[in-house]
Amino acid sequence: QVQLVESGGGLVQAGGSLRLSCAASGRTFSIYAMAWFRQAPGKEREFVASRTWSSGSTYYADSVRGRFTISRDNANNTVYLQMDSLKPDDTAVYYCAARKLPSFRYDYWGQGTQVTVSS
C-alpha cells in the first residue's frame, strides 16, 4: 500500500503562485509514476500533470503547460506542483495520485487540498 498526504493549498489572487506538496509513504519502492489531478465544483476530475518515478518524464495538461511544474524530492519521497500565473479557472480541489505497474490506473489517492484563485 501507498499513503499520500497533500498540503500547500490555499487562497491566492490571480497571477499569484502556490506550491503543493504530496508526501508518499508505505511501499513507495514500487511506484511507477505520480500525478496531480483536480476537480472543480460541478466538473469531473481532470488530469493536471504527472511524472514517472525513475526516468523523470513529465506530462502536462494543455491548460497548465508553461505555468505549472511537477517535480520530485527523491530523498523525501515527495512530489511538488509549483503553480505560477494562477487563474480563477485553476480553482479546484487538487489530488495527488500514484500508479504502480502493471496497473494502467492511478490506484492510490490523497485526500485533496483546496486551491482557490480570486479574480
mmCIF file of C-alpha atoms in Angstrom:
data_model
loop_
_atom_site.group_PDB
_atom_site.id
_atom_site.type_symbol
_atom_site.label_atom_id
_atom_site.label_comp_id
_atom_site.label_asym_id
_atom_site.label_seq_id
_atom_site.Cartn_x
_atom_site.Cartn_y
_atom_site.Cartn_z
ATOM 1 C CA GLN A 1 0.000 0.000 0.000
ATOM 2 C CA VAL A 2 0.951 3.611 -0.542
ATOM 3 C CA GLN A 3 -0.265 6.530 1.543
ATOM 4 C CA LEU A 4 -0.358 10.032 0.081
ATOM 5 C CA VAL A 5 -0.775 13.280 2.009
ATOM 6 C CA GLU A 6 -1.164 16.613 0.216
ATOM 7 C CA SER A 7 -0.509 20.056 1.623
ATOM 8 C CA GLY A 8 0.026 23.610 0.434
ATOM 9 C CA GLY A 9 -3.377 24.643 -0.819
ATOM 10 C CA GLY A 10 -4.941 27.978 -0.005
ATOM 11 C CA LEU A 11 -6.344 31.247 -1.296
ATOM 12 C CA VAL A 12 -4.334 33.319 -3.757
ATOM 13 C CA GLN A 13 -5.036 36.214 -6.094
ATOM 14 C CA ALA A 14 -4.977 35.766 -9.843
ATOM 15 C CA GLY A 15 -1.417 35.946 -11.134
ATOM 16 C CA GLY A 16 -0.018 34.577 -7.904
ATOM 17 C CA SER A 17 1.744 31.314 -7.099
ATOM 18 C CA LEU A 18 1.298 28.307 -4.838
ATOM 19 C CA ARG A 19 3.282 25.142 -4.318
ATOM 20 C CA LEU A 20 1.521 21.910 -3.458
ATOM 21 C CA SER A 21 3.300 19.025 -1.793
ATOM 22 C CA CYS A 22 2.470 15.322 -1.753
ATOM 23 C CA ALA A 23 4.315 13.101 0.685
ATOM 24 C CA ALA A 24 4.314 9.405 -0.155
ATOM 25 C CA SER A 25 4.831 6.678 2.438
ATOM 26 C CA GLY A 26 4.476 2.927 2.661
ATOM 27 C CA ARG A 27 5.585 0.707 -0.235
ATOM 28 C CA THR A 28 6.937 3.580 -2.301
ATOM 29 C CA PHE A 29 9.657 1.477 -3.954
ATOM 30 C CA SER A 30 7.129 0.057 -6.393
ATOM 31 C CA ILE A 31 5.689 3.369 -7.575
ATOM 32 C CA TYR A 32 5.922 3.882 -11.350
ATOM 33 C CA ALA A 33 4.509 7.404 -11.606
ATOM 34 C CA MET A 34 2.819 10.119 -9.589
ATOM 35 C CA ALA A 35 0.389 12.711 -10.785
ATOM 36 C CA TRP A 36 -1.795 15.640 -9.850
ATOM 37 C CA PHE A 37 -5.453 15.807 -10.730
ATOM 38 C CA ARG A 38 -8.029 18.454 -9.903
ATOM 39 C CA GLN A 39 -11.774 18.706 -9.586
ATOM 40 C CA ALA A 40 -13.643 21.980 -9.770
ATOM 41 C CA PRO A 41 -17.197 22.356 -8.426
ATOM 42 C CA GLY A 42 -19.699 20.756 -10.779
ATOM 43 C CA LYS A 43 -16.990 19.345 -13.032
ATOM 44 C CA GLU A 44 -15.335 15.988 -13.484
ATOM 45 C CA ARG A 45 -11.886 15.314 -12.143
ATOM 46 C CA GLU A 46 -9.197 16.136 -14.699
ATOM 47 C CA PHE A 47 -5.535 15.349 -15.192
ATOM 48 C CA VAL A 48 -3.092 18.164 -14.432
ATOM 49 C CA ALA A 49 0.456 16.760 -14.526
ATOM 50 C CA SER A 50 2.440 13.572 -13.998
ATOM 51 C CA ARG A 51 5.993 12.445 -13.507
ATOM 52 C CA THR A 52 7.436 8.962 -13.849
ATOM 53 C CA TRP A 53 9.288 7.941 -10.736
ATOM 54 C CA SER A 54 12.557 6.684 -12.251
ATOM 55 C CA SER A 55 13.014 8.423 -15.602
ATOM 56 C CA GLY A 56 11.588 11.752 -14.511
ATOM 57 C CA SER A 57 9.495 12.157 -17.657
ATOM 58 C CA THR A 58 6.801 14.772 -17.181
ATOM 59 C CA TYR A 59 3.449 15.361 -18.830
ATOM 60 C CA TYR A 60 1.095 18.319 -18.526
ATOM 61 C CA ALA A 61 -2.453 19.180 -19.443
ATOM 62 C CA ASP A 62 -2.612 21.843 -22.135
ATOM 63 C CA SER A 63 -4.388 24.177 -19.738
ATOM 64 C CA VAL A 64 -1.434 24.313 -17.327
ATOM 65 C CA ARG A 65 1.589 23.727 -19.552
ATOM 66 C CA GLY A 66 4.090 26.553 -19.133
ATOM 67 C CA ARG A 67 2.546 27.668 -15.831
ATOM 68 C CA PHE A 68 2.761 24.555 -13.622
ATOM 69 C CA THR A 69 5.817 22.421 -12.885
ATOM 70 C CA ILE A 70 5.812 18.956 -11.327
ATOM 71 C CA SER A 71 8.974 17.892 -9.523
ATOM 72 C CA ARG A 72 10.191 15.279 -7.089
ATOM 73 C CA ASP A 73 12.345 15.249 -3.965
ATOM 74 C CA ASN A 74 13.878 11.775 -4.064
ATOM 75 C CA ALA A 75 15.172 11.868 -0.517
ATOM 76 C CA ASN A 76 11.786 12.589 0.992
ATOM 77 C CA ASN A 77 9.519 10.729 -1.458
ATOM 78 C CA THR A 78 7.687 13.976 -2.039
ATOM 79 C CA VAL A 79 6.203 15.311 -5.246
ATOM 80 C CA TYR A 80 5.562 19.005 -5.745
ATOM 81 C CA LEU A 81 3.342 21.021 -8.029
ATOM 82 C CA GLN A 82 4.590 24.553 -8.491
ATOM 83 C CA MET A 83 1.729 26.647 -9.798
ATOM 84 C CA ASP A 84 2.523 30.072 -11.248
ATOM 85 C CA SER A 85 0.415 32.658 -13.047
ATOM 86 C CA LEU A 86 -2.675 31.234 -11.419
ATOM 87 C CA LYS A 87 -6.081 31.950 -12.901
ATOM 88 C CA PRO A 88 -9.569 31.779 -11.360
ATOM 89 C CA ASP A 89 -10.195 28.739 -13.593
ATOM 90 C CA ASP A 90 -7.494 26.901 -11.629
ATOM 91 C CA THR A 91 -9.772 26.906 -8.572
ATOM 92 C CA ALA A 92 -10.353 23.284 -7.589
ATOM 93 C CA VAL A 93 -9.552 20.554 -5.124
ATOM 94 C CA TYR A 94 -6.170 19.172 -6.115
ATOM 95 C CA TYR A 95 -5.437 15.486 -5.607
ATOM 96 C CA CYS A 96 -2.155 13.628 -5.623
ATOM 97 C CA ALA A 97 -2.173 10.103 -7.065
ATOM 98 C CA ALA A 98 0.249 7.218 -7.507
ATOM 99 C CA ARG A 99 0.434 4.445 -10.061
ATOM 100 C CA LYS A 100 2.100 1.067 -9.733
ATOM 101 C CA LEU A 101 2.871 -1.357 -12.511
ATOM 102 C CA PRO A 102 1.291 -3.356 -14.059
ATOM 103 C CA SER A 103 -1.760 -1.193 -13.476
ATOM 104 C CA PHE A 104 -2.611 1.465 -16.066
ATOM 105 C CA ARG A 105 -4.576 3.392 -13.489
ATOM 106 C CA TYR A 106 -3.720 5.652 -10.609
ATOM 107 C CA ASP A 107 -4.895 3.463 -7.758
ATOM 108 C CA TYR A 108 -3.652 5.460 -4.762
ATOM 109 C CA TRP A 109 -5.062 8.860 -3.892
ATOM 110 C CA GLY A 110 -4.566 11.550 -1.321
ATOM 111 C CA GLN A 111 -7.349 13.368 0.484
ATOM 112 C CA GLY A 112 -7.092 16.507 -1.633
ATOM 113 C CA THR A 113 -6.216 20.114 -0.935
ATOM 114 C CA GLN A 114 -8.289 23.157 -1.862
ATOM 115 C CA VAL A 115 -6.845 25.815 -4.152
ATOM 116 C CA THR A 116 -8.885 28.982 -4.604
ATOM 117 C CA VAL A 117 -7.810 31.724 -7.008
ATOM 118 C CA SER A 118 -9.616 35.032 -6.655
ATOM 119 C CA SER A 119 -10.010 37.488 -9.508
#
